[in-house]
Amino acid sequence: MKKNPLFKKILFLCCLFTFSYIGGASVRYLVNRNQICQTLASQEGNWGLSFQEEGAAPVGNVSCEELSPYHAAYVDQTDEKVIYLTFDVGYENGHTATILDALKKHNAPAAFFVVGTYLESNPELVKRMAAEGHTVGNHTYHHPDMSKIASRESFEKELQDVEALYTQITGDPMTYFYRPPQGKYNISNLKMASEMGYCTFFWSLAYVDWLEDQQPSKEEAFEKLLKRIHPGAIVLLHSTSATNASILDELLTKWEEMGYVFKPLSDLQKKLFSV
């Protein structure tokens, strides 16, 4: 049967409208899905950074404004050429004394985030950190994935056991600075840490320095650490790294030649959280 031309036209328009609606709905679904995924990723998972311009602070996967209510930070939003040095300390690899020597030479304060087993096995180095004016912060007792710990009791125990051992070793209370192991966190964790009186510090500059059998060369280290340094940087280095120990004196010198100064993390705490 021969179809009326008007019928064909109406059928075509109906099909066009239907496909347009479905296509638009699909696009809207994908956009909404991506927004939801980005929100969830920002609230639960791994700390992450996006470096977009050499010499400028990177963008975190959670903004400074979103972190602030939980007394958490990853950078000092400033034009001042200041660096906050921090070290994650999981175990002793024979390099901490050399690192402390370099810091002392440059009068550079640092924050050492230690785990419980380090306190147990290296009390004299911990005493030296404190005696030389550095901050010893909390990296949990057992270095677990804290984002998977939902129980407040379990969360508090990981931090409080470190506090108790530190006080036993030094006779002083621990500074309430916290860094989640491997940067794994969620909003619930940040809230619990804040309610315990802790400030959580992520970082705005780090590089792959923790693999003992795949240590970066001096050139590789400088490529990252000199090009990506920026005003207000919270720098994360690992004290287990042979490369870090061997280059730290020269690295600090190069940063000083670039006009940078080193300040304690407590200065940033006071600036951001008025304590």
PDB file of C-alpha atoms in Angstrom:
ATOM      1  CA  MET A   1       0.000   0.000   0.000  1.00  0.00           C
ATOM      2  CA  LYS A   2       1.327   3.398  -0.956  1.00  0.00           C
ATOM      3  CA  LYS A   3       1.846   5.633   2.101  1.00  0.00           C
ATOM      4  CA  ASN A   4       0.559   9.179   2.107  1.00  0.00           C
ATOM      5  CA  PRO A   5       3.486  11.738   1.916  1.00  0.00           C
ATOM      6  CA  LEU A   6       1.987  13.570   4.895  1.00  0.00           C
ATOM      7  CA  PHE A   7       2.028  10.349   6.929  1.00  0.00           C
ATOM      8  CA  LYS A   8       5.721   9.827   6.044  1.00  0.00           C
ATOM      9  CA  LYS A   9       6.540  13.337   7.162  1.00  0.00           C
ATOM     10  CA  ILE A  10       4.720  12.912  10.486  1.00  0.00           C
ATOM     11  CA  LEU A  11       6.418   9.548  11.073  1.00  0.00           C
ATOM     12  CA  PHE A  12       9.845  11.073  10.366  1.00  0.00           C
ATOM     13  CA  LEU A  13       9.251  13.946  12.802  1.00  0.00           C
ATOM     14  CA  CYS A  14       8.059  11.551  15.514  1.00  0.00           C
ATOM     15  CA  CYS A  15      11.171   9.394  15.124  1.00  0.00           C
ATOM     16  CA  LEU A  16      13.411  12.465  15.152  1.00  0.00           C
ATOM     17  CA  PHE A  17      11.798  13.741  18.362  1.00  0.00           C
ATOM     18  CA  THR A  18      12.083  10.334  20.023  1.00  0.00           C
ATOM     19  CA  PHE A  19      15.777   9.894  19.191  1.00  0.00           C
ATOM     20  CA  SER A  20      16.534  13.474  20.215  1.00  0.00           C
ATOM     21  CA  TYR A  21      14.849  12.945  23.574  1.00  0.00           C
ATOM     22  CA  ILE A  22      16.642   9.659  24.204  1.00  0.00           C
ATOM     23  CA  GLY A  23      19.982  11.133  23.138  1.00  0.00           C
ATOM     24  CA  GLY A  24      19.493  14.176  25.347  1.00  0.00           C
ATOM     25  CA  ALA A  25      18.495  12.002  28.294  1.00  0.00           C
ATOM     26  CA  SER A  26      21.581   9.850  27.749  1.00  0.00           C
ATOM     27  CA  VAL A  27      23.822  12.889  27.727  1.00  0.00           C
ATOM     28  CA  ARG A  28      22.128  14.224  30.858  1.00  0.00           C
ATOM     29  CA  TYR A  29      22.543  10.822  32.513  1.00  0.00           C
ATOM     30  CA  LEU A  30      26.244  10.658  31.646  1.00  0.00           C
ATOM     31  CA  VAL A  31      26.854  14.207  32.889  1.00  0.00           C
ATOM     32  CA  ASN A  32      24.988  13.563  36.131  1.00  0.00           C
ATOM     33  CA  ARG A  33      26.740  10.221  36.582  1.00  0.00           C
ATOM     34  CA  ASN A  34      30.157  11.827  36.093  1.00  0.00           C
ATOM     35  CA  GLN A  35      29.326  14.568  38.583  1.00  0.00           C
ATOM     36  CA  ILE A  36      28.208  11.989  41.145  1.00  0.00           C
ATOM     37  CA  CYS A  37      31.321   9.876  40.587  1.00  0.00           C
ATOM     38  CA  GLN A  38      33.567  12.915  40.942  1.00  0.00           C
ATOM     39  CA  THR A  39      31.856  13.854  44.200  1.00  0.00           C
ATOM     40  CA  LEU A  40      32.201  10.362  45.593  1.00  0.00           C
ATOM     41  CA  ALA A  41      35.850  10.198  44.494  1.00  0.00           C
ATOM     42  CA  SER A  42      36.541  13.474  46.235  1.00  0.00           C
ATOM     43  CA  GLN A  43      35.017  12.235  49.463  1.00  0.00           C
ATOM     44  CA  GLU A  44      36.301   8.687  49.664  1.00  0.00           C
ATOM     45  CA  GLY A  45      39.494   7.164  48.342  1.00  0.00           C
ATOM     46  CA  ASN A  46      43.015   8.282  47.578  1.00  0.00           C
ATOM     47  CA  TRP A  47      44.405  11.759  47.897  1.00  0.00           C
ATOM     48  CA  GLY A  48      45.278  13.015  44.419  1.00  0.00           C
ATOM     49  CA  LEU A  49      46.759  16.056  42.697  1.00  0.00           C
ATOM     50  CA  SER A  50      46.652  17.601  39.250  1.00  0.00           C
ATOM     51  CA  PHE A  51      49.681  19.734  38.281  1.00  0.00           C
ATOM     52  CA  GLN A  52      48.505  22.243  35.697  1.00  0.00           C
ATOM     53  CA  GLU A  53      51.232  24.891  35.630  1.00  0.00           C
ATOM     54  CA  GLU A  54      54.933  24.744  36.468  1.00  0.00           C
ATOM     55  CA  GLY A  55      55.715  26.660  39.643  1.00  0.00           C
ATOM     56  CA  ALA A  56      52.059  26.866  40.667  1.00  0.00           C
ATOM     57  CA  ALA A  57      50.190  24.921  43.317  1.00  0.00           C
ATOM     58  CA  PRO A  58      48.406  21.827  42.016  1.00  0.00           C
ATOM     59  CA  VAL A  59      44.678  21.228  42.251  1.00  0.00           C
ATOM     60  CA  GLY A  60      43.666  18.619  44.815  1.00  0.00           C
ATOM     61  CA  ASN A  61      40.810  16.203  44.307  1.00  0.00           C
ATOM     62  CA  VAL A  62      39.202  17.998  47.251  1.00  0.00           C
ATOM     63  CA  SER A  63      39.411  21.774  47.492  1.00  0.00           C
ATOM     64  CA  CYS A  64      40.899  23.736  50.375  1.00  0.00           C
ATOM     65  CA  GLU A  65      37.416  25.059  51.115  1.00  0.00           C
ATOM     66  CA  GLU A  66      35.989  21.538  51.385  1.00  0.00           C
ATOM     67  CA  LEU A  67      38.828  20.385  53.666  1.00  0.00           C
ATOM     68  CA  SER A  68      38.815  23.385  55.977  1.00  0.00           C
ATOM     69  CA  PRO A  69      35.719  22.493  58.085  1.00  0.00           C
ATOM     70  CA  TYR A  70      37.548  19.302  59.147  1.00  0.00           C
ATOM     71  CA  HIS A  71      40.778  21.160  60.061  1.00  0.00           C
ATOM     72  CA  ALA A  72      42.453  19.573  57.064  1.00  0.00           C
ATOM     73  CA  ALA A  73      44.715  21.077  54.412  1.00  0.00           C
ATOM     74  CA  TYR A  74      47.091  20.210  51.609  1.00  0.00           C
ATOM     75  CA  VAL A  75      48.626  23.580  50.706  1.00  0.00           C
ATOM     76  CA  ASP A  76      49.075  27.122  51.944  1.00  0.00           C
ATOM     77  CA  GLN A  77      47.243  29.387  49.494  1.00  0.00           C
ATOM     78  CA  THR A  78      49.820  32.146  49.373  1.00  0.00           C
ATOM     79  CA  ASP A  79      52.208  33.928  47.030  1.00  0.00           C
ATOM     80  CA  GLU A  80      54.933  33.803  49.687  1.00  0.00           C
ATOM     81  CA  LYS A  81      57.789  31.459  48.821  1.00  0.00           C
ATOM     82  CA  VAL A  82      57.396  29.261  51.865  1.00  0.00           C
ATOM     83  CA  ILE A  83      57.843  25.477  52.089  1.00  0.00           C
ATOM     84  CA  TYR A  84      56.548  23.159  54.794  1.00  0.00           C
ATOM     85  CA  LEU A  85      58.741  20.050  54.883  1.00  0.00           C
ATOM     86  CA  THR A  86      57.161  16.773  55.967  1.00  0.00           C
ATOM     87  CA  PHE A  87      58.445  13.200  56.097  1.00  0.00           C
ATOM     88  CA  ASP A  88      56.443   9.976  56.307  1.00  0.00           C
ATOM     89  CA  VAL A  89      58.310   7.540  58.544  1.00  0.00           C
ATOM     90  CA  GLY A  90      57.223   3.914  58.226  1.00  0.00           C
ATOM     91  CA  TYR A  91      60.441   2.172  59.233  1.00  0.00           C
ATOM     92  CA  GLU A  92      64.129   2.938  59.704  1.00  0.00           C
ATOM     93  CA  ASN A  93      66.271   2.352  56.649  1.00  0.00           C
ATOM     94  CA  GLY A  94      69.466   3.937  57.906  1.00  0.00           C
ATOM     95  CA  HIS A  95      68.804   7.393  56.421  1.00  0.00           C
ATOM     96  CA  THR A  96      67.020   9.394  59.111  1.00  0.00           C
ATOM     97  CA  ALA A  97      70.188  10.651  60.814  1.00  0.00           C
ATOM     98  CA  THR A  98      71.518  11.989  57.501  1.00  0.00           C
ATOM     99  CA  ILE A  99      68.194  13.701  56.850  1.00  0.00           C
ATOM    100  CA  LEU A 100      68.265  15.275  60.313  1.00  0.00           C
ATOM    101  CA  ASP A 101      71.831  16.463  59.693  1.00  0.00           C
ATOM    102  CA  ALA A 102      70.779  18.230  56.475  1.00  0.00           C
ATOM    103  CA  LEU A 103      67.764  19.843  58.151  1.00  0.00           C
ATOM    104  CA  LYS A 104      69.945  21.069  61.001  1.00  0.00           C
ATOM    105  CA  LYS A 105      72.510  22.536  58.588  1.00  0.00           C
ATOM    106  CA  HIS A 106      69.790  24.585  56.890  1.00  0.00           C
ATOM    107  CA  ASN A 107      67.870  25.378  60.072  1.00  0.00           C
ATOM    108  CA  ALA A 108      64.863  23.860  58.350  1.00  0.00           C
ATOM    109  CA  PRO A 109      62.011  22.637  60.560  1.00  0.00           C
ATOM    110  CA  ALA A 110      60.135  19.528  59.470  1.00  0.00           C
ATOM    111  CA  ALA A 111      57.211  17.374  60.539  1.00  0.00           C
ATOM    112  CA  PHE A 112      57.866  13.623  60.825  1.00  0.00           C
ATOM    113  CA  PHE A 113      54.714  11.504  60.614  1.00  0.00           C
ATOM    114  CA  VAL A 114      55.584   8.274  62.439  1.00  0.00           C
ATOM    115  CA  VAL A 115      53.911   4.903  62.884  1.00  0.00           C
ATOM    116  CA  GLY A 116      53.801   2.893  66.093  1.00  0.00           C
ATOM    117  CA  THR A 117      56.432   0.331  65.128  1.00  0.00           C
ATOM    118  CA  TYR A 118      58.897   3.133  64.381  1.00  0.00           C
ATOM    119  CA  LEU A 119      58.406   4.537  67.848  1.00  0.00           C
ATOM    120  CA  GLU A 120      58.980   1.079  69.309  1.00  0.00           C
ATOM    121  CA  SER A 121      62.205   0.395  67.435  1.00  0.00           C
ATOM    122  CA  ASN A 122      63.782   3.870  67.129  1.00  0.00           C
ATOM    123  CA  PRO A 123      63.097   5.859  70.298  1.00  0.00           C
ATOM    124  CA  GLU A 124      66.476   7.646  70.177  1.00  0.00           C
ATOM    125  CA  LEU A 125      65.832   9.021  66.689  1.00  0.00           C
ATOM    126  CA  VAL A 126      62.385  10.166  67.779  1.00  0.00           C
ATOM    127  CA  LYS A 127      63.947  11.927  70.767  1.00  0.00           C
ATOM    128  CA  ARG A 128      66.418  13.600  68.409  1.00  0.00           C
ATOM    129  CA  MET A 129      63.616  14.826  66.137  1.00  0.00           C
ATOM    130  CA  ALA A 130      61.890  16.459  69.081  1.00  0.00           C
ATOM    131  CA  ALA A 131      65.103  17.815  70.625  1.00  0.00           C
ATOM    132  CA  GLU A 132      66.096  19.508  67.356  1.00  0.00           C
ATOM    133  CA  GLY A 133      62.781  21.338  67.117  1.00  0.00           C
ATOM    134  CA  HIS A 134      60.923  19.164  64.646  1.00  0.00           C
ATOM    135  CA  THR A 135      57.295  18.136  64.967  1.00  0.00           C
ATOM    136  CA  VAL A 136      56.477  14.457  65.384  1.00  0.00           C
ATOM    137  CA  GLY A 137      53.031  13.771  63.941  1.00  0.00           C
ATOM    138  CA  ASN A 138      50.696  10.782  63.890  1.00  0.00           C
ATOM    139  CA  HIS A 139      50.735   8.332  60.982  1.00  0.00           C
ATOM    140  CA  THR A 140      48.684   5.697  62.893  1.00  0.00           C
ATOM    141  CA  TYR A 141      50.005   2.718  64.807  1.00  0.00           C
ATOM    142  CA  HIS A 142      49.657  -0.037  62.206  1.00  0.00           C
ATOM    143  CA  HIS A 143      49.537   1.965  58.937  1.00  0.00           C
ATOM    144  CA  PRO A 144      46.169   0.547  57.777  1.00  0.00           C
ATOM    145  CA  ASP A 145      43.834   1.814  55.076  1.00  0.00           C
ATOM    146  CA  MET A 146      41.999   4.212  57.363  1.00  0.00           C
ATOM    147  CA  SER A 147      39.233   4.826  54.819  1.00  0.00           C
ATOM    148  CA  LYS A 148      38.000   1.299  55.554  1.00  0.00           C
ATOM    149  CA  ILE A 149      37.789   1.888  59.304  1.00  0.00           C
ATOM    150  CA  ALA A 150      34.223   2.930  60.104  1.00  0.00           C
ATOM    151  CA  SER A 151      34.312   2.288  63.838  1.00  0.00           C
ATOM    152  CA  ARG A 152      35.144   5.387  65.865  1.00  0.00           C
ATOM    153  CA  GLU A 153      36.671   3.183  68.565  1.00  0.00           C
ATOM    154  CA  SER A 154      39.060   1.533  66.071  1.00  0.00           C
ATOM    155  CA  PHE A 155      39.916   4.849  64.468  1.00  0.00           C
ATOM    156  CA  GLU A 156      40.722   6.479  67.798  1.00  0.00           C
ATOM    157  CA  LYS A 157      42.820   3.526  68.945  1.00  0.00           C
ATOM    158  CA  GLU A 158      45.103   3.795  65.900  1.00  0.00           C
ATOM    159  CA  LEU A 159      45.926   7.371  66.850  1.00  0.00           C
ATOM    160  CA  GLN A 160      45.790   7.164  70.629  1.00  0.00           C
ATOM    161  CA  ASP A 161      48.232   4.244  70.828  1.00  0.00           C
ATOM    162  CA  VAL A 162      50.784   6.351  68.944  1.00  0.00           C
ATOM    163  CA  GLU A 163      50.154   9.298  71.252  1.00  0.00           C
ATOM    164  CA  ALA A 164      50.697   7.170  74.358  1.00  0.00           C
ATOM    165  CA  LEU A 165      53.950   5.643  73.134  1.00  0.00           C
ATOM    166  CA  TYR A 166      55.328   8.995  72.020  1.00  0.00           C
ATOM    167  CA  THR A 167      54.653  10.471  75.456  1.00  0.00           C
ATOM    168  CA  GLN A 168      56.230   7.434  77.099  1.00  0.00           C
ATOM    169  CA  ILE A 169      59.402   7.952  75.024  1.00  0.00           C
ATOM    170  CA  THR A 170      59.741  11.730  75.214  1.00  0.00           C
ATOM    171  CA  GLY A 171      57.795  12.700  78.312  1.00  0.00           C
ATOM    172  CA  ASP A 172      55.864  15.252  76.230  1.00  0.00           C
ATOM    173  CA  PRO A 173      52.411  15.190  74.645  1.00  0.00           C
ATOM    174  CA  MET A 174      52.251  14.546  70.926  1.00  0.00           C
ATOM    175  CA  THR A 175      51.387  17.351  68.530  1.00  0.00           C
ATOM    176  CA  TYR A 176      47.947  16.623  67.104  1.00  0.00           C
ATOM    177  CA  PHE A 177      48.928  16.477  63.445  1.00  0.00           C
ATOM    178  CA  TYR A 178      47.637  13.506  61.444  1.00  0.00           C
ATOM    179  CA  ARG A 179      48.443  12.122  58.000  1.00  0.00           C
ATOM    180  CA  PRO A 180      46.392   9.193  56.661  1.00  0.00           C
ATOM    181  CA  PRO A 181      48.590   6.288  55.501  1.00  0.00           C
ATOM    182  CA  GLN A 182      48.944   6.281  51.701  1.00  0.00           C
ATOM    183  CA  GLY A 183      46.642   9.292  51.588  1.00  0.00           C
ATOM    184  CA  LYS A 184      43.604   7.014  51.920  1.00  0.00           C
ATOM    185  CA  TYR A 185      40.746   8.812  53.617  1.00  0.00           C
ATOM    186  CA  ASN A 186      37.061   9.581  53.673  1.00  0.00           C
ATOM    187  CA  ILE A 187      35.026  12.452  55.043  1.00  0.00           C
ATOM    188  CA  SER A 188      33.997  10.417  58.073  1.00  0.00           C
ATOM    189  CA  ASN A 189      37.694   9.894  58.938  1.00  0.00           C
ATOM    190  CA  LEU A 190      38.466  13.593  58.599  1.00  0.00           C
ATOM    191  CA  LYS A 191      35.543  14.404  60.861  1.00  0.00           C
ATOM    192  CA  MET A 192      36.644  11.887  63.506  1.00  0.00           C
ATOM    193  CA  ALA A 193      40.218  13.186  63.449  1.00  0.00           C
ATOM    194  CA  SER A 194      38.975  16.761  63.823  1.00  0.00           C
ATOM    195  CA  GLU A 195      36.748  15.797  66.743  1.00  0.00           C
ATOM    196  CA  MET A 196      39.803  14.251  68.417  1.00  0.00           C
ATOM    197  CA  GLY A 197      41.544  17.604  68.117  1.00  0.00           C
ATOM    198  CA  TYR A 198      43.717  16.693  65.114  1.00  0.00           C
ATOM    199  CA  CYS A 199      44.624  18.698  62.047  1.00  0.00           C
ATOM    200  CA  THR A 200      44.964  16.476  58.979  1.00  0.00           C
ATOM    201  CA  PHE A 201      47.726  17.370  56.555  1.00  0.00           C
ATOM    202  CA  PHE A 202      47.884  15.964  53.036  1.00  0.00           C
ATOM    203  CA  TRP A 203      50.509  17.325  50.605  1.00  0.00           C
ATOM    204  CA  SER A 204      50.908  19.406  47.459  1.00  0.00           C
ATOM    205  CA  LEU A 205      54.224  17.951  46.268  1.00  0.00           C
ATOM    206  CA  ALA A 206      55.578  14.412  46.383  1.00  0.00           C
ATOM    207  CA  TYR A 207      57.224  11.929  44.056  1.00  0.00           C
ATOM    208  CA  VAL A 208      57.763   8.165  43.869  1.00  0.00           C
ATOM    209  CA  ASP A 209      60.541   7.834  46.439  1.00  0.00           C
ATOM    210  CA  TRP A 210      59.288   4.965  48.614  1.00  0.00           C
ATOM    211  CA  LEU A 211      60.235   1.934  46.500  1.00  0.00           C
ATOM    212  CA  GLU A 212      63.431   0.695  48.133  1.00  0.00           C
ATOM    213  CA  ASP A 213      64.588  -1.350  45.136  1.00  0.00           C
ATOM    214  CA  GLN A 214      63.643   1.291  42.551  1.00  0.00           C
ATOM    215  CA  GLN A 215      65.066   4.483  43.954  1.00  0.00           C
ATOM    216  CA  PRO A 216      64.962   7.479  41.613  1.00  0.00           C
ATOM    217  CA  SER A 217      68.227   8.963  40.434  1.00  0.00           C
ATOM    218  CA  LYS A 218      69.331  12.377  41.618  1.00  0.00           C
ATOM    219  CA  GLU A 219      68.362  13.794  38.218  1.00  0.00           C
ATOM    220  CA  GLU A 220      64.900  12.241  38.333  1.00  0.00           C
ATOM    221  CA  ALA A 221      64.336  13.561  41.838  1.00  0.00           C
ATOM    222  CA  PHE A 222      65.388  17.100  40.940  1.00  0.00           C
ATOM    223  CA  GLU A 223      63.249  16.995  37.791  1.00  0.00           C
ATOM    224  CA  LYS A 224      60.142  16.594  39.953  1.00  0.00           C
ATOM    225  CA  LEU A 225      61.090  18.470  43.111  1.00  0.00           C
ATOM    226  CA  LEU A 226      62.535  21.596  41.492  1.00  0.00           C
ATOM    227  CA  LYS A 227      60.040  22.035  38.661  1.00  0.00           C
ATOM    228  CA  ARG A 228      56.963  21.403  40.782  1.00  0.00           C
ATOM    229  CA  ILE A 229      57.888  23.395  43.870  1.00  0.00           C
ATOM    230  CA  HIS A 230      55.497  26.296  44.466  1.00  0.00           C
ATOM    231  CA  PRO A 231      54.653  28.928  47.086  1.00  0.00           C
ATOM    232  CA  GLY A 232      52.953  27.405  50.120  1.00  0.00           C
ATOM    233  CA  ALA A 233      53.983  23.836  49.293  1.00  0.00           C
ATOM    234  CA  ILE A 234      53.518  21.040  51.786  1.00  0.00           C
ATOM    235  CA  VAL A 235      56.254  18.691  50.596  1.00  0.00           C
ATOM    236  CA  LEU A 236      56.029  14.963  51.335  1.00  0.00           C
ATOM    237  CA  LEU A 237      59.251  12.946  51.331  1.00  0.00           C
ATOM    238  CA  HIS A 238      59.910   9.464  52.723  1.00  0.00           C
ATOM    239  CA  SER A 239      62.710   9.049  55.220  1.00  0.00           C
ATOM    240  CA  THR A 240      63.311   5.514  53.953  1.00  0.00           C
ATOM    241  CA  SER A 241      64.626   6.868  50.652  1.00  0.00           C
ATOM    242  CA  ALA A 242      68.357   6.643  49.989  1.00  0.00           C
ATOM    243  CA  THR A 243      67.932   9.233  47.252  1.00  0.00           C
ATOM    244  CA  ASN A 244      66.306  11.709  49.613  1.00  0.00           C
ATOM    245  CA  ALA A 245      69.097  11.296  52.152  1.00  0.00           C
ATOM    246  CA  SER A 246      71.805  11.804  49.526  1.00  0.00           C
ATOM    247  CA  ILE A 247      70.260  14.867  47.838  1.00  0.00           C
ATOM    248  CA  LEU A 248      68.542  16.674  50.717  1.00  0.00           C
ATOM    249  CA  ASP A 249      71.374  19.076  51.520  1.00  0.00           C
ATOM    250  CA  GLU A 250      71.718  20.070  47.858  1.00  0.00           C
ATOM    251  CA  LEU A 251      67.934  20.140  47.376  1.00  0.00           C
ATOM    252  CA  LEU A 252      67.424  22.525  50.281  1.00  0.00           C
ATOM    253  CA  THR A 253      70.241  24.706  48.935  1.00  0.00           C
ATOM    254  CA  LYS A 254      68.632  24.846  45.490  1.00  0.00           C
ATOM    255  CA  TRP A 255      65.246  25.763  46.953  1.00  0.00           C
ATOM    256  CA  GLU A 256      66.902  28.501  49.016  1.00  0.00           C
ATOM    257  CA  GLU A 257      68.586  29.820  45.859  1.00  0.00           C
ATOM    258  CA  MET A 258      65.116  29.980  44.288  1.00  0.00           C
ATOM    259  CA  GLY A 259      64.054  32.280  47.130  1.00  0.00           C
ATOM    260  CA  TYR A 260      62.211  29.793  49.312  1.00  0.00           C
ATOM    261  CA  VAL A 261      62.223  29.681  53.111  1.00  0.00           C
ATOM    262  CA  PHE A 262      61.246  26.796  55.388  1.00  0.00           C
ATOM    263  CA  LYS A 263      58.589  27.149  58.062  1.00  0.00           C
ATOM    264  CA  PRO A 264      57.111  24.718  60.576  1.00  0.00           C
ATOM    265  CA  LEU A 265      53.739  23.138  59.882  1.00  0.00           C
ATOM    266  CA  SER A 266      52.510  24.704  63.127  1.00  0.00           C
ATOM    267  CA  ASP A 267      52.691  28.122  61.416  1.00  0.00           C
ATOM    268  CA  LEU A 268      50.272  26.900  58.767  1.00  0.00           C
ATOM    269  CA  GLN A 269      48.017  25.422  61.437  1.00  0.00           C
ATOM    270  CA  LYS A 270      47.798  28.793  63.190  1.00  0.00           C
ATOM    271  CA  LYS A 271      47.217  30.609  59.929  1.00  0.00           C
ATOM    272  CA  LEU A 272      44.427  28.348  58.718  1.00  0.00           C
ATOM    273  CA  PHE A 273      42.702  27.302  61.895  1.00  0.00           C
ATOM    274  CA  SER A 274      43.444  30.138  64.338  1.00  0.00           C
ATOM    275  CA  VAL A 275      44.826  27.945  67.116  1.00  0.00           C
TER     276      VAL A 275
END
